[in-house]
Coordinates of C-alpha atoms in Angstrom, one line a residue:
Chain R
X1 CA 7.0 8.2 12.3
X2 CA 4.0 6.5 13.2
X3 CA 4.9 2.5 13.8
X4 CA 2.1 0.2 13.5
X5 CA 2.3 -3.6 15.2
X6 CA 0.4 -5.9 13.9
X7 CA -0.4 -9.2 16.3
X8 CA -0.4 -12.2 15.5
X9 CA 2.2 -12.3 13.0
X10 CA 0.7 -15.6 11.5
X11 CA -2.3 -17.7 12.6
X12 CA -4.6 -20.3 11.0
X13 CA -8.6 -20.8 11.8
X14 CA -10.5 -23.7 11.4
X15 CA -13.3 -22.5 8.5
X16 CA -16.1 -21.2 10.4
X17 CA -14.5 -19.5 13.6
X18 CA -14.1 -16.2 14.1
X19 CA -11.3 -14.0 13.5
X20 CA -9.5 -11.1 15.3
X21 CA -6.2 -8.9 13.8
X22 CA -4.8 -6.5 15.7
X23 CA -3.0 -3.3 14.6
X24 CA -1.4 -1.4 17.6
X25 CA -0.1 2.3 16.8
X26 CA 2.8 4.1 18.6
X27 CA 0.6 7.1 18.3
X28 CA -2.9 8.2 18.4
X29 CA -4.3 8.1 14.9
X30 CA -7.9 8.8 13.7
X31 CA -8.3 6.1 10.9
X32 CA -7.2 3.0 10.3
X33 CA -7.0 1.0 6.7
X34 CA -6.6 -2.2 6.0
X35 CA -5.5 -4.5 2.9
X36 CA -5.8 -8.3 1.8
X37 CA -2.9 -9.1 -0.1
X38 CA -3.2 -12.8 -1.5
X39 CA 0.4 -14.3 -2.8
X40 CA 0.9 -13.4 -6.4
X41 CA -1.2 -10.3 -6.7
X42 CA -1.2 -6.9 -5.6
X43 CA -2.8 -5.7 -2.0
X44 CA -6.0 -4.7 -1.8
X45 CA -7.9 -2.1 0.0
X46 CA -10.2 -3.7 2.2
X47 CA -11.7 -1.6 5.2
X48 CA -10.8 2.0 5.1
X49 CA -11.6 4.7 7.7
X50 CA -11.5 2.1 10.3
X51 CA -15.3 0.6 9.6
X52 CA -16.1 0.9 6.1
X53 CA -16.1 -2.3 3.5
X54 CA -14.3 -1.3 0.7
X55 CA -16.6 -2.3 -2.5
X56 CA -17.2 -6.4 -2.9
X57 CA -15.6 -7.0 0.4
X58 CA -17.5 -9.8 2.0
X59 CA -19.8 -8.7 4.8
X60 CA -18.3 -11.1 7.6
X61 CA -15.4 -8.7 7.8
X62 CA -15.8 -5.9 10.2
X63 CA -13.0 -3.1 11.3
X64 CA -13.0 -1.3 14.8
X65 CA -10.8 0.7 16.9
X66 CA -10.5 4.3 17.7
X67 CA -6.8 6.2 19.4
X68 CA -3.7 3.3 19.3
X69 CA -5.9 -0.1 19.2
X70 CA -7.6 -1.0 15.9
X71 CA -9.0 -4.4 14.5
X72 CA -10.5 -6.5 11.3
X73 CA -12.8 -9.2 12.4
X74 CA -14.1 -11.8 10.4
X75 CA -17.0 -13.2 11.7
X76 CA -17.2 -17.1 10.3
X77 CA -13.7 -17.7 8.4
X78 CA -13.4 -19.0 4.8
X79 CA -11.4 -20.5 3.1
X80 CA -11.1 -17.3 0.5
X81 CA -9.9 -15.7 3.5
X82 CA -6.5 -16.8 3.6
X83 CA -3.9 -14.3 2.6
X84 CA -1.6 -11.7 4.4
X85 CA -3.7 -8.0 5.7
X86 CA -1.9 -5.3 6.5
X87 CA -3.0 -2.3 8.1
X88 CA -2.1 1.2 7.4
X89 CA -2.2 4.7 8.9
X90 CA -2.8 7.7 6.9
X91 CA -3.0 10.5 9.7
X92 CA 0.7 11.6 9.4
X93 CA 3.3 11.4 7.2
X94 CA 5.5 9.2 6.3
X95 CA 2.8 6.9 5.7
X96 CA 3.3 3.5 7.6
X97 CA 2.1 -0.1 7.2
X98 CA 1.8 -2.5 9.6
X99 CA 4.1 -5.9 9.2
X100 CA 1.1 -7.8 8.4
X101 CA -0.7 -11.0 9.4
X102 CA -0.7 -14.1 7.4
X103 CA -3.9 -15.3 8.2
X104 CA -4.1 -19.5 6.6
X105 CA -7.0 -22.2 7.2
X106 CA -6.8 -25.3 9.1
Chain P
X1 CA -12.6 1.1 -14.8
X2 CA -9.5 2.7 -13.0
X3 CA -6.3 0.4 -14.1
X4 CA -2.8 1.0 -12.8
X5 CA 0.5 -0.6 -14.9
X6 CA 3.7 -0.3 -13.5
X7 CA 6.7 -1.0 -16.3
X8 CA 10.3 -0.8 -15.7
X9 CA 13.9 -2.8 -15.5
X10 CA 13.4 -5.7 -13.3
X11 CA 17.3 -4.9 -12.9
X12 CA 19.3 -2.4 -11.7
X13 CA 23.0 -2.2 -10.5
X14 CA 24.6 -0.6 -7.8
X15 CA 25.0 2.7 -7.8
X16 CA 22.8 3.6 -10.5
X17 CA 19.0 5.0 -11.1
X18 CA 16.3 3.0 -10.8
X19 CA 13.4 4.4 -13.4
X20 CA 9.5 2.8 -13.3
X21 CA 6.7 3.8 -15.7
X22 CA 3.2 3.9 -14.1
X23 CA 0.4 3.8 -17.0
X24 CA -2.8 4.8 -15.7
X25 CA -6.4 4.4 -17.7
X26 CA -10.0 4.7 -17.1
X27 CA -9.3 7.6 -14.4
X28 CA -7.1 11.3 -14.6
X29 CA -4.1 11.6 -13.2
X30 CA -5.1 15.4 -12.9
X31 CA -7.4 14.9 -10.1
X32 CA -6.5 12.4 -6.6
X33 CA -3.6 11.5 -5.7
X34 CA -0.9 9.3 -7.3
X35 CA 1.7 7.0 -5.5
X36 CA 4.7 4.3 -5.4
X37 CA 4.7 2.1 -2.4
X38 CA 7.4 -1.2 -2.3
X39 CA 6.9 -4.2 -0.6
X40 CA 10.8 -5.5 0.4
X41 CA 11.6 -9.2 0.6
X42 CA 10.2 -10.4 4.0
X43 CA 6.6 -8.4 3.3
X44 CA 7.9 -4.7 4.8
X45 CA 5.8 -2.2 3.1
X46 CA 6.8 1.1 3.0
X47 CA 5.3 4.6 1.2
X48 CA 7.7 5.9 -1.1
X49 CA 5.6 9.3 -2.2
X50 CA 3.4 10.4 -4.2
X51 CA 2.4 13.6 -6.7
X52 CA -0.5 15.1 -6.6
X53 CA -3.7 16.4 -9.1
X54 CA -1.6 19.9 -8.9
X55 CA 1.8 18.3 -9.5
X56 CA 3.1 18.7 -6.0
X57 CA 5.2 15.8 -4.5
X58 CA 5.6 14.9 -0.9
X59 CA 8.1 12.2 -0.2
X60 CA 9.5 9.8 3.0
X61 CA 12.0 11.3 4.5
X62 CA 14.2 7.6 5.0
X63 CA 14.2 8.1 1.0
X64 CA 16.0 11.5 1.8
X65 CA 16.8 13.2 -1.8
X66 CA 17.4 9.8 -3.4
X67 CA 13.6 10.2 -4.9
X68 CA 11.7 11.8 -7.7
X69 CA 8.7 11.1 -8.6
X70 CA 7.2 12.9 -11.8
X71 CA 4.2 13.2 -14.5
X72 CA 3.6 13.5 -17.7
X73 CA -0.4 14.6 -17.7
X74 CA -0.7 14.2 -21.9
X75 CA -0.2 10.3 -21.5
X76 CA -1.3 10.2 -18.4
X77 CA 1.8 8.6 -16.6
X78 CA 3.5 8.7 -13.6
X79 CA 7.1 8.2 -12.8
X80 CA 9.3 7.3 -10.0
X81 CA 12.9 7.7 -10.0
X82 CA 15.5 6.4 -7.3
X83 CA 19.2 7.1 -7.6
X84 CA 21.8 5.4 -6.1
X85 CA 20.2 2.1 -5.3
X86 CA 22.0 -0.4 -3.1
X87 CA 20.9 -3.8 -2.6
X88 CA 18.8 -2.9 0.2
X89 CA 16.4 -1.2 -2.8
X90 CA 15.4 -4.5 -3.9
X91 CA 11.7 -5.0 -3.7
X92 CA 8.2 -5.0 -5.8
X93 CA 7.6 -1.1 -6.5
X94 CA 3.9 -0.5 -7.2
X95 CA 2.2 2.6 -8.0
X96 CA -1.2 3.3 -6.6
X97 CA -3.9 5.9 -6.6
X98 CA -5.3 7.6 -2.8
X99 CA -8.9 9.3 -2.8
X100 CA -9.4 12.7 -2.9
X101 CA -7.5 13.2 0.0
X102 CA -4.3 11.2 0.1
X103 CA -5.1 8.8 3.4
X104 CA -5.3 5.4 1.3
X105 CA -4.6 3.8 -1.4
X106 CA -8.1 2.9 -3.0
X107 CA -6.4 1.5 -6.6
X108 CA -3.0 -0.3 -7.1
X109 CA -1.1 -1.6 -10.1
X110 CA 0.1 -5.3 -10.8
X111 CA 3.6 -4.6 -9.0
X112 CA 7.4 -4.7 -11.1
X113 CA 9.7 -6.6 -8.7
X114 CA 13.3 -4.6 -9.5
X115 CA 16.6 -6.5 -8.5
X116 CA 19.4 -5.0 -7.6
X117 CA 22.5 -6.6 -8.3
X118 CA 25.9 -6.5 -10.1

């Protein structure tokens, strides 16, 4: 099984500053996904195949990462922003999701 | 407009089945991909399975031949079934829908938190 760490666990940005999640795999995988989940609601797909915006995802997000090392960047956090991602790996099964990141504003 | 509905006891004791209802409208369950992911207490997130256009299944392994996960194409619902549930089965069980190819999960339901307790 594929085991996805996700660093930092929780973190809070002043609203404007940029933005870095990790998501560290235990094995080489080709895509990463990603998903906002705010508290109440269900998650939501928000990069998939590691650079794509999924549809009405803001454009200061940005995903990268190839191999073990993958990231979603936001470029000038909002306060819209807050809310727990978690990324996911689809290249083996089981599936596996990352802990998640709780990202909050300052 | 794809919409996902997840429906269900919220409790469950020991020992016995735990039975969810996924609803799907606006999209065929004949085509894609169609799983149940659950989100334990604590925010661990963890792929149950799925079934697929074809009505083939793949499941996690950690859920060993506890799960089944089922369809019924002529309402166009989905169906997850977990027996002998312990309290460590607690969580919010949602269904969800993958692309063509089942990498992600592109569409998910609301989420049914099931409890389970004596």
């Amino acid at each position: 099984e594929i085991v996805l760490t996700q660093s930092p666990t929780t973190m809070a940005a002043s609203p404007g500053e940029k933005v870095t999640l990790t998501c560290r795999a235990s094995s080489s995988v080709s895509y990463m996904y990603w998903y906002q989940q705010k508290s109440g609601t269900s998650p939501k797909l928000w990069i998939y195949d590691t650079s794509k915006l999924a549809s009405g995802v803001p454009n200061r997000f940005s995903g990268s990462g190839s191999g073990t090392s993958y990231s979603l960047t936001i470029s000038s956090m909002e306060t819209e922003d807050t809310a727990t991602y978690y990324c996911q790996q689809g290249r083996s099964y089981p599936f596996t999701f990352g802990s998640g990141t709780k990202l909050e504003i300052k | 407009e794809v919409q996902l509905q997840e429906s269900g006891p919220g409790l469950v004791k020991p020992s016995q089945s735990l039975s969810l209802t996924c609803s799907v409208t606006g999209y065929s369950i004949t085509s894609n991909y169609w799983g149940w992911i659950r989100k334990f207490p604590g925010n661990k997130m963890e792929w149950m399975g799925y079934i697929s256009y074809s009505g083939s299944t793949s499941y996690n392994p950690s859920l060993k031949s506890r799960i089944s996960i089922t369809r019924d194409t002529s309402k166009n619902q989905f169906f997850l079934q977990l027996n002998s549930v312990t309290t460590e089965d607690t969580a919010t069980y949602y269904c969800a829908r993958t692309g063509r190819r089942p990498l992600y999960f592109d569409y998910w339901g609301q989420g049914v938190m099931v409890t389970v307790s004596s």
